[in-house]
PDB file of C-alpha atoms and ligand atoms in Angstrom:
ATOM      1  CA  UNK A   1      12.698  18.716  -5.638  1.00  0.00           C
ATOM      2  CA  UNK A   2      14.889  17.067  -7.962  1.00  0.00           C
ATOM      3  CA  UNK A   3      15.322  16.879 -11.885  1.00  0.00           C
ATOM      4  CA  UNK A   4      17.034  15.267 -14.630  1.00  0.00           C
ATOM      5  CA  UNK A   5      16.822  14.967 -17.960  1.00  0.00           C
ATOM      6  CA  UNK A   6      15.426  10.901 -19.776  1.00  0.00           C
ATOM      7  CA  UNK A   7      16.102  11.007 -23.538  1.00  0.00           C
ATOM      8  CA  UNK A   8      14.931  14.967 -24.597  1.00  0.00           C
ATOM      9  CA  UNK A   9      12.350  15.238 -21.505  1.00  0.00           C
ATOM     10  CA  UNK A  10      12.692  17.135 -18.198  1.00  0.00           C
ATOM     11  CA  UNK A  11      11.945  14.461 -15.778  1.00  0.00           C
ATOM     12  CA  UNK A  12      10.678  16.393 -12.774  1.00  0.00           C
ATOM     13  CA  UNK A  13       9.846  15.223  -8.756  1.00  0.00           C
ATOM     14  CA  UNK A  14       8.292  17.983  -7.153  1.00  0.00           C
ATOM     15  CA  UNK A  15       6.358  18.513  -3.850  1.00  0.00           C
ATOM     16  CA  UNK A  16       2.789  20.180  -5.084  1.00  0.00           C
ATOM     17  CA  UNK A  17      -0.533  20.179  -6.045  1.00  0.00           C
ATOM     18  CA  UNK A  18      -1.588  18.588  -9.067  1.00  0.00           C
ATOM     19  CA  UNK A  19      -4.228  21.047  -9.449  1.00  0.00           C
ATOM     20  CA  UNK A  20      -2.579  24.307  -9.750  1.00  0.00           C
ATOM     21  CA  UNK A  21       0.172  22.817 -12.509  1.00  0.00           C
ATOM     22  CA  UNK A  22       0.726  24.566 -16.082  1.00  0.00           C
ATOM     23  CA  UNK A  23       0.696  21.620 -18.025  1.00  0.00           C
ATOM     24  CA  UNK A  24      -0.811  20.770 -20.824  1.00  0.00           C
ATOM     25  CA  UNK A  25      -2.438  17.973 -18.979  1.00  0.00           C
ATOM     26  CA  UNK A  26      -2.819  16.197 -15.504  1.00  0.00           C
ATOM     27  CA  UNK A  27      -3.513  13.071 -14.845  1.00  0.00           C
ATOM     28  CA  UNK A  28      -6.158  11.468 -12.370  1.00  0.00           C
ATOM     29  CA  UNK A  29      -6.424   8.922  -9.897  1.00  0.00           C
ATOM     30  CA  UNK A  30     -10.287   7.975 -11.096  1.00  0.00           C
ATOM     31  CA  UNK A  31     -11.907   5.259 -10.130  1.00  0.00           C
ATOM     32  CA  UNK A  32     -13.687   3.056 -12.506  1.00  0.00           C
ATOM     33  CA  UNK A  33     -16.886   4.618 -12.483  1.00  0.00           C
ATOM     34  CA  UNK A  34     -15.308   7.726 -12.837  1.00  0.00           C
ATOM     35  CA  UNK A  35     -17.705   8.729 -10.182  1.00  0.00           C
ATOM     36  CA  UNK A  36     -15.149  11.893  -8.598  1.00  0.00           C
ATOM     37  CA  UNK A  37     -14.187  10.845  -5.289  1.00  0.00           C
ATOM     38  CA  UNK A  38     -11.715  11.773  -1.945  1.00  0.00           C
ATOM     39  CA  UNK A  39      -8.311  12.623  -2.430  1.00  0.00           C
ATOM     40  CA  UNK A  40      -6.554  13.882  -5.727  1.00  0.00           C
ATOM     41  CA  UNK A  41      -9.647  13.100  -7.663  1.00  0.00           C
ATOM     42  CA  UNK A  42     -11.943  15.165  -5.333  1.00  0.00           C
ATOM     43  CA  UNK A  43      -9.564  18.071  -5.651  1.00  0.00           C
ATOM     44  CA  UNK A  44      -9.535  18.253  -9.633  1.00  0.00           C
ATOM     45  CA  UNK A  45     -13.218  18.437  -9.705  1.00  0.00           C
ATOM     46  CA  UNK A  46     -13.502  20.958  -6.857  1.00  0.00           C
ATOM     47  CA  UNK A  47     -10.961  22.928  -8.835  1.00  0.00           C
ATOM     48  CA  UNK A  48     -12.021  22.380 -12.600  1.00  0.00           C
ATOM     49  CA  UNK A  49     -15.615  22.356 -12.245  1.00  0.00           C
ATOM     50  CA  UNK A  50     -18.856  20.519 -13.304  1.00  0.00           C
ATOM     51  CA  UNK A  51     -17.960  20.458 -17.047  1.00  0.00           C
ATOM     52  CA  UNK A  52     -15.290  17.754 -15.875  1.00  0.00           C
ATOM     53  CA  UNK A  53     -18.299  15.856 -14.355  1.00  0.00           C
ATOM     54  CA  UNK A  54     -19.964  15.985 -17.154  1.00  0.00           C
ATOM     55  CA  UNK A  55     -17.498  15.067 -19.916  1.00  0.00           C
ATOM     56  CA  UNK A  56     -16.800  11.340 -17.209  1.00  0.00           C
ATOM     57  CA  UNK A  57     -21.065  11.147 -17.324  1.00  0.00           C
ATOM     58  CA  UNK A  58     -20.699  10.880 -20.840  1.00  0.00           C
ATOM     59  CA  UNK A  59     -17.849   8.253 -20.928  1.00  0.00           C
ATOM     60  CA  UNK A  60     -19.538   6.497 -18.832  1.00  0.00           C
ATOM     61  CA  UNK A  61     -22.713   6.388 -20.628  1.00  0.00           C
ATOM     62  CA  UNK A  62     -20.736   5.504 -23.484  1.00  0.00           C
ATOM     63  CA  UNK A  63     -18.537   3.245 -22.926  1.00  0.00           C
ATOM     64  CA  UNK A  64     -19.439   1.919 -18.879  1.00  0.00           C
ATOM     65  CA  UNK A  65     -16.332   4.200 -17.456  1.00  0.00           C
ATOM     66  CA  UNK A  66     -12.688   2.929 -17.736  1.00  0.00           C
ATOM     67  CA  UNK A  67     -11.345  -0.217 -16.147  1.00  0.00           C
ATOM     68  CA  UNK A  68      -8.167  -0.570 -13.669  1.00  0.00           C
ATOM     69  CA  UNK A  69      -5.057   0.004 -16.181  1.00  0.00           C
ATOM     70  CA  UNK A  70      -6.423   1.924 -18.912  1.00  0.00           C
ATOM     71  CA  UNK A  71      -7.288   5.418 -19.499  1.00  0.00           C
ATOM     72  CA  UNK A  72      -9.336   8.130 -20.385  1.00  0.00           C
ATOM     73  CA  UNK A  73      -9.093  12.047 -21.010  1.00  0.00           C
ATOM     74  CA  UNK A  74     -11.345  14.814 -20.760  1.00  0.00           C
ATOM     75  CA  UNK A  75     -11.177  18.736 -20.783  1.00  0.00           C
ATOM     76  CA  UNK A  76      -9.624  20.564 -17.940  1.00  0.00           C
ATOM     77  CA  UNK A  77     -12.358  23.014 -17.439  1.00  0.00           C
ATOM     78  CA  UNK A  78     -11.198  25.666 -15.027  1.00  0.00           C
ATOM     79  CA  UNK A  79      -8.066  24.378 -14.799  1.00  0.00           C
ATOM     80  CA  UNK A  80      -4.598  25.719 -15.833  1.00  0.00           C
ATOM     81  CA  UNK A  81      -4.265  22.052 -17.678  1.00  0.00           C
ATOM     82  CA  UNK A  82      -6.237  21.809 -20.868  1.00  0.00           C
ATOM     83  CA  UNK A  83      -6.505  17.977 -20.268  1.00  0.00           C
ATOM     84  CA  UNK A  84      -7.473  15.792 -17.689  1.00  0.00           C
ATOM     85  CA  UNK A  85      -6.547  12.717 -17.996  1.00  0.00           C
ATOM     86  CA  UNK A  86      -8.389  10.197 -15.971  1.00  0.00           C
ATOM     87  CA  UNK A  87      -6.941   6.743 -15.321  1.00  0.00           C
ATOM     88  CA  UNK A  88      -7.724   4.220 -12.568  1.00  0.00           C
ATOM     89  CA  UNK A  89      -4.518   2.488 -10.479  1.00  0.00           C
ATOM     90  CA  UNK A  90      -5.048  -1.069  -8.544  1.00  0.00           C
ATOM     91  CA  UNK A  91      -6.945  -1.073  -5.005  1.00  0.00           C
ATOM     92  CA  UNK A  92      -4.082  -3.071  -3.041  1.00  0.00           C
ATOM     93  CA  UNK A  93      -4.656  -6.436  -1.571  1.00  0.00           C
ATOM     94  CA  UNK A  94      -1.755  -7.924  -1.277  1.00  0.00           C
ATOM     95  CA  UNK A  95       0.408  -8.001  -3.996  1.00  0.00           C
ATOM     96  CA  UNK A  96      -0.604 -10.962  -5.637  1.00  0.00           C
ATOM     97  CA  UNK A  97      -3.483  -9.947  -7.789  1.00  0.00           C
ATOM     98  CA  UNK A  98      -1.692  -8.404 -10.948  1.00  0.00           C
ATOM     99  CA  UNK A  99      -1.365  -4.828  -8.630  1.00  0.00           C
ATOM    100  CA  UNK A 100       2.359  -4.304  -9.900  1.00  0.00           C
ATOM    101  CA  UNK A 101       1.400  -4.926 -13.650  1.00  0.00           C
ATOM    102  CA  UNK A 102      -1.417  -2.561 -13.276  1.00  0.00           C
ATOM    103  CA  UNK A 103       0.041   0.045 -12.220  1.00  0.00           C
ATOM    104  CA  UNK A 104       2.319   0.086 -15.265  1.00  0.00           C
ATOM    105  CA  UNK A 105      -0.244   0.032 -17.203  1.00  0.00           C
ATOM    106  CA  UNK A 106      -2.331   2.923 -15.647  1.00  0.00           C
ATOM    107  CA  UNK A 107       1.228   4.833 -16.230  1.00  0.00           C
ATOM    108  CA  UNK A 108       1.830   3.538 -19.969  1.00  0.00           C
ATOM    109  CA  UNK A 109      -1.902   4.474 -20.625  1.00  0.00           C
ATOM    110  CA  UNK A 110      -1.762   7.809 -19.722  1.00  0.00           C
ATOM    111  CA  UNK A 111       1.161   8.345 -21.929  1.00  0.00           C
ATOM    112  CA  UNK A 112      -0.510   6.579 -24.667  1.00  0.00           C
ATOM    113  CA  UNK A 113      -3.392   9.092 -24.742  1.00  0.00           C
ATOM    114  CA  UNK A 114      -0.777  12.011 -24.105  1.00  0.00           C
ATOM    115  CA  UNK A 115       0.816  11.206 -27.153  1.00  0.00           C
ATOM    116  CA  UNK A 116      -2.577  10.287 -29.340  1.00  0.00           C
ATOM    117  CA  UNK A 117      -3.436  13.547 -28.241  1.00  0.00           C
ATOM    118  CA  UNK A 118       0.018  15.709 -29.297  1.00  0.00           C
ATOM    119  CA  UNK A 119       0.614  16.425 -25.189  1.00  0.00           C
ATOM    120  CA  UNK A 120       3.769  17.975 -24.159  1.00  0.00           C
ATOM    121  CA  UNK A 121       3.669  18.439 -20.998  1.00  0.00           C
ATOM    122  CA  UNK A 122       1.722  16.020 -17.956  1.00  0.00           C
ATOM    123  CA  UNK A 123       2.051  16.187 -14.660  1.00  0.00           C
ATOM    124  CA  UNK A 124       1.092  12.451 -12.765  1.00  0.00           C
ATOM    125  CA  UNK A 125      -0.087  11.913  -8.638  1.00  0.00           C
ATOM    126  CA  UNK A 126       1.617   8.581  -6.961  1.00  0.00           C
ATOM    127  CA  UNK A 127      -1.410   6.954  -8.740  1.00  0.00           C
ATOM    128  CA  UNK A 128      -2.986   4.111  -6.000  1.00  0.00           C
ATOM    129  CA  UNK A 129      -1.246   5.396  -2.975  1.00  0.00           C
ATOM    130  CA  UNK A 130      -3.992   6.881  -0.849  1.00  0.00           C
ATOM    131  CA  UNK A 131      -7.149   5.547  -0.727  1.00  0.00           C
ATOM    132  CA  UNK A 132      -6.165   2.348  -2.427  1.00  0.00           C
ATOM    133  CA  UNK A 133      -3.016   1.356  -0.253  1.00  0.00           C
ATOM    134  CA  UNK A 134      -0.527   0.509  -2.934  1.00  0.00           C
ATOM    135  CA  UNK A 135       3.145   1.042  -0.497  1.00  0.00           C
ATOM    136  CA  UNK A 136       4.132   3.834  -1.729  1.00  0.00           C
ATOM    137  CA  UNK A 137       8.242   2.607  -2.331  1.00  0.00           C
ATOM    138  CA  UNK A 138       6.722  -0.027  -4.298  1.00  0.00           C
ATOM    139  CA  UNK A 139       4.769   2.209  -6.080  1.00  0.00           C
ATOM    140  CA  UNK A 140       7.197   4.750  -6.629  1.00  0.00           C
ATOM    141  CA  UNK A 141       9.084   1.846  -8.115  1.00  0.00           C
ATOM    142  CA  UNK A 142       7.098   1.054 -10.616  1.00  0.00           C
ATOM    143  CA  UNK A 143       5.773   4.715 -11.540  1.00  0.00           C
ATOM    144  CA  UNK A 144       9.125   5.831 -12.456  1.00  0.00           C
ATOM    145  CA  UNK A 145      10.394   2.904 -14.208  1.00  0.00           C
ATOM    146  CA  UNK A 146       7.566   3.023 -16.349  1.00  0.00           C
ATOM    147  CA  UNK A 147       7.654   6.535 -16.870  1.00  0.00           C
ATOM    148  CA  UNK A 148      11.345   6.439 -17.660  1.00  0.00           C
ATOM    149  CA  UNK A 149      11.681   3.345 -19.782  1.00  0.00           C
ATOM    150  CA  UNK A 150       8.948   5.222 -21.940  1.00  0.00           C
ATOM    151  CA  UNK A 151      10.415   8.416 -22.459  1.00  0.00           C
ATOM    152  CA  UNK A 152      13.435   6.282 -23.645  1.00  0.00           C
ATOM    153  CA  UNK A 153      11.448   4.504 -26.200  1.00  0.00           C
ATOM    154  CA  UNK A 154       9.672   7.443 -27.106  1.00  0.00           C
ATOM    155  CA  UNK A 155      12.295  10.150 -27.443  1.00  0.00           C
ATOM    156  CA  UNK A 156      11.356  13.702 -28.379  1.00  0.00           C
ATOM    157  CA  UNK A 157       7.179  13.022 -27.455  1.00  0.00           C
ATOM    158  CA  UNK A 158       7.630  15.071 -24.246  1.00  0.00           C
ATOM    159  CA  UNK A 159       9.070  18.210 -23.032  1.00  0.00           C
ATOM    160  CA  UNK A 160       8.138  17.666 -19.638  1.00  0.00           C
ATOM    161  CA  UNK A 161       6.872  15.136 -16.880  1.00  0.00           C
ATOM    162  CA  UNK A 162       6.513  15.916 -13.679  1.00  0.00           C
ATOM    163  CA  UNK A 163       5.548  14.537 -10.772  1.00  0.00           C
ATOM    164  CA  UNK A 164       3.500  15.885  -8.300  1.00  0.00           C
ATOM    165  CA  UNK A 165       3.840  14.629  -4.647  1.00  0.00           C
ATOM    166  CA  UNK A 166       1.717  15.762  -2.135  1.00  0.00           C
ATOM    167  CA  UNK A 167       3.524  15.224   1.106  1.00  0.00           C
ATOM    168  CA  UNK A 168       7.495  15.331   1.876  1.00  0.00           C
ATOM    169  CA  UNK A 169       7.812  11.668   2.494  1.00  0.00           C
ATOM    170  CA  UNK A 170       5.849  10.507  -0.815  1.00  0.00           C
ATOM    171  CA  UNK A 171       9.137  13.045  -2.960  1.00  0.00           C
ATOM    172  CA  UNK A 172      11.433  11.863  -0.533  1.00  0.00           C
ATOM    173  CA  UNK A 173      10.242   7.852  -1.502  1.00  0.00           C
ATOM    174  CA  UNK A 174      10.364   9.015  -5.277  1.00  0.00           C
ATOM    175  CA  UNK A 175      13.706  11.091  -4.938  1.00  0.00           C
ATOM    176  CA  UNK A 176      15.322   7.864  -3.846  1.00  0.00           C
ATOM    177  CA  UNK A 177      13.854   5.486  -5.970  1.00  0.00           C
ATOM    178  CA  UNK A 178      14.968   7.825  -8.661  1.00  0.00           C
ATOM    179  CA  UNK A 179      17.906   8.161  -7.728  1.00  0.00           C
ATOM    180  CA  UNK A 180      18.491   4.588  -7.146  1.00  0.00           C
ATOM    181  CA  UNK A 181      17.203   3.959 -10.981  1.00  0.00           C
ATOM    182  CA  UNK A 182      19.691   6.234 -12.261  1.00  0.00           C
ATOM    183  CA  UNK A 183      22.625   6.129 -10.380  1.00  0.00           C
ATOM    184  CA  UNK A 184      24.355   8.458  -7.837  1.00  0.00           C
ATOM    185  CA  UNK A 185      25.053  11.768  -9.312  1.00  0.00           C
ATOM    186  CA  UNK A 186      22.342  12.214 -12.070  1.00  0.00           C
ATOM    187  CA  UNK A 187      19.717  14.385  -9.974  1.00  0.00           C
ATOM    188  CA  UNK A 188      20.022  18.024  -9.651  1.00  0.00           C
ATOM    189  CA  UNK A 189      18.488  19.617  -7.181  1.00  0.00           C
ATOM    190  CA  UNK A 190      17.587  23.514  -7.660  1.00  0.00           C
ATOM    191  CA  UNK A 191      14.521  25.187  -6.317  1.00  0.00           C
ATOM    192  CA  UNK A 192      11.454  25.107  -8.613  1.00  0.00           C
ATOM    193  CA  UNK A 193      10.673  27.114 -10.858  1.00  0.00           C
ATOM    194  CA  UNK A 194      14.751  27.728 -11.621  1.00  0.00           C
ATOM    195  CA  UNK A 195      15.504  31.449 -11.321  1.00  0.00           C
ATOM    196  CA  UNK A 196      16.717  32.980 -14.972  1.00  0.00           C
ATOM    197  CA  UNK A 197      20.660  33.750 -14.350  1.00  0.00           C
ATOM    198  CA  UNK A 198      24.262  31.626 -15.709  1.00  0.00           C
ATOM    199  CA  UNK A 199      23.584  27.916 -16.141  1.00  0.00           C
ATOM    200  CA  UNK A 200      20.022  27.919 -15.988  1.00  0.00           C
ATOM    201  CA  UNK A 201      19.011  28.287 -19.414  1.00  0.00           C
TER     202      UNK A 201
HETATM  203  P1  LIG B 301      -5.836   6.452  -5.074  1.00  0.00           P
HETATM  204  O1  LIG B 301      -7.299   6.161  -4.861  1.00  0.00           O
HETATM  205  O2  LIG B 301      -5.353   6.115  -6.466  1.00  0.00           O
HETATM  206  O3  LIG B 301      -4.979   5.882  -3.988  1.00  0.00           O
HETATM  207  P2  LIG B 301      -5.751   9.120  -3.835  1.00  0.00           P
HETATM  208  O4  LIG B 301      -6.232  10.398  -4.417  1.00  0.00           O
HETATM  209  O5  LIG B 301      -6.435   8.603  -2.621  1.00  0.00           O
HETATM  210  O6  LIG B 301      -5.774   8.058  -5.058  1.00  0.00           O
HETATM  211  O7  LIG B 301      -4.203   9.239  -3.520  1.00  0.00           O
HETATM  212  C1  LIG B 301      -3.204   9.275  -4.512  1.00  0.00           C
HETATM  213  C2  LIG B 301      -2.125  10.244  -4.091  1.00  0.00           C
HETATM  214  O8  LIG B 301      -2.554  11.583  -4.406  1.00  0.00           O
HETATM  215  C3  LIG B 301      -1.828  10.234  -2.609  1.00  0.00           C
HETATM  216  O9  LIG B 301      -0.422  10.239  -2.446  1.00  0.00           O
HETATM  217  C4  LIG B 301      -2.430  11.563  -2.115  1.00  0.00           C
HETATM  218  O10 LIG B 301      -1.691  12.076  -1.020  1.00  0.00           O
HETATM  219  C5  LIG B 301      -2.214  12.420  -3.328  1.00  0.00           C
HETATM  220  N1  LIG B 301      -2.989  13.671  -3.444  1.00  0.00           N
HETATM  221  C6  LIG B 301      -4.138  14.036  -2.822  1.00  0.00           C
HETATM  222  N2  LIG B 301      -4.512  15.281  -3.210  1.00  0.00           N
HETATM  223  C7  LIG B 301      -3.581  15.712  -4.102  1.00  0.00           C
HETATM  224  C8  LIG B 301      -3.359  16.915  -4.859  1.00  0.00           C
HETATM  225  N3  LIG B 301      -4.209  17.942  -4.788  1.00  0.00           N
HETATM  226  N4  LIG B 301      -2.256  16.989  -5.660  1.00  0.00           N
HETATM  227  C9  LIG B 301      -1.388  15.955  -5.758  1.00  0.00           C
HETATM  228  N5  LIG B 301      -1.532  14.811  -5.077  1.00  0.00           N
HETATM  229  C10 LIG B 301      -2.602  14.692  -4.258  1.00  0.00           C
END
């Protein structure tokens, strides 16, 4: 687990699941029918419940679903998160098909909507690294230098974002991508949540 602070916001790598985070919202790996699914998607249905479902039914009634790159957001239901936030990441084939730039955008979208909607706090998956294959160093790449280049431009939007990483080689990936963003020496590591006592506020 690592953290470090990107304008005013706690920028935070954690190992987890995205489900059982006190955020104000999480974010979704949909895909573009917004149809539920396997993986992280699966999980945030199984643990918010059918009014999830049915908020995405309605999108997609409305408005066909949401594309590759953009975003959507619906209630958490059960959740601890009052938001979901649903947006769809590139299937990987390659490389060469606009995947990198996609993947930005899935990240910037998010954040868009976060904002529109007065978040605070979001927790993101490694968007497009299970099911749809995106390498997950390249990914990682891309995730955080999105993430961080925004909360630069957009100081004082967020307290918090965290990332949620479900296996000890996807944080490990992101810890050193991180790291290598920002230089030696700008991650602390501490154990999560921080215990109250000198130093940690
Ligand atoms: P995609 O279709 O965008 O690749 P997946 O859900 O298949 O989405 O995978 C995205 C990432 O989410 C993977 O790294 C997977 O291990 C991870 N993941 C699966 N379940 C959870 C969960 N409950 N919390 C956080 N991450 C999860």
């Amino acid at each position: 687990m690592a953290d470090t602070i990107i304008g005013e916001t706690r920028l935070v790598l954690l190992q987890g699941d995205i489900t059982v985070q006190d955020t104000e919202a999480i974010v979704n790996a949909a895909n573009e029918g917004l149809w539920g699914g396997g993986g992280v998607d699966g999980a945030i249905h199984r643990a918010g419940g059918p009014a999830i479902a049915e908020e995405c039914r309605r999108i997609r009634e409305e408005r066909g679903g949401c594309p590759t790159g953009q975003a959507v957001i619906t209630s958490g239901g059960n959740l601890k998160a009052r938001y979901v936030i649903h947006t769809v990441g590139p299937v990987w084939s390659g490389g060469a098909k606009g995947e990198d730039e996609l993947l930005a955008s899935a990240y910037r979208s998010s954040l868009d909507l976060a904002r529109e909607y007065g978040i605070r706090t979001l927790s993101f998956p490694s968007i497009s690294t299970g099911a749809y294959r995106f390498p997950v160093e390249r990914a990682a790449r891309i995730a955080l230098d999105t993430v961080t280049s925004y909360l630069k431009e957009h100081t004082g939007t967020f307290e918090e974002v965290r990332f949620v990483l479900f296996s000890p080689p996807i944080l490990e990936a992101y810890e050193r991508v991180l790291r290598d963003l920002l230089g030696e020496g700008a991650l602390g590591h501490f154990f999560y949540p921080p215990s109250p006592g000198p130093g940690n506020r």
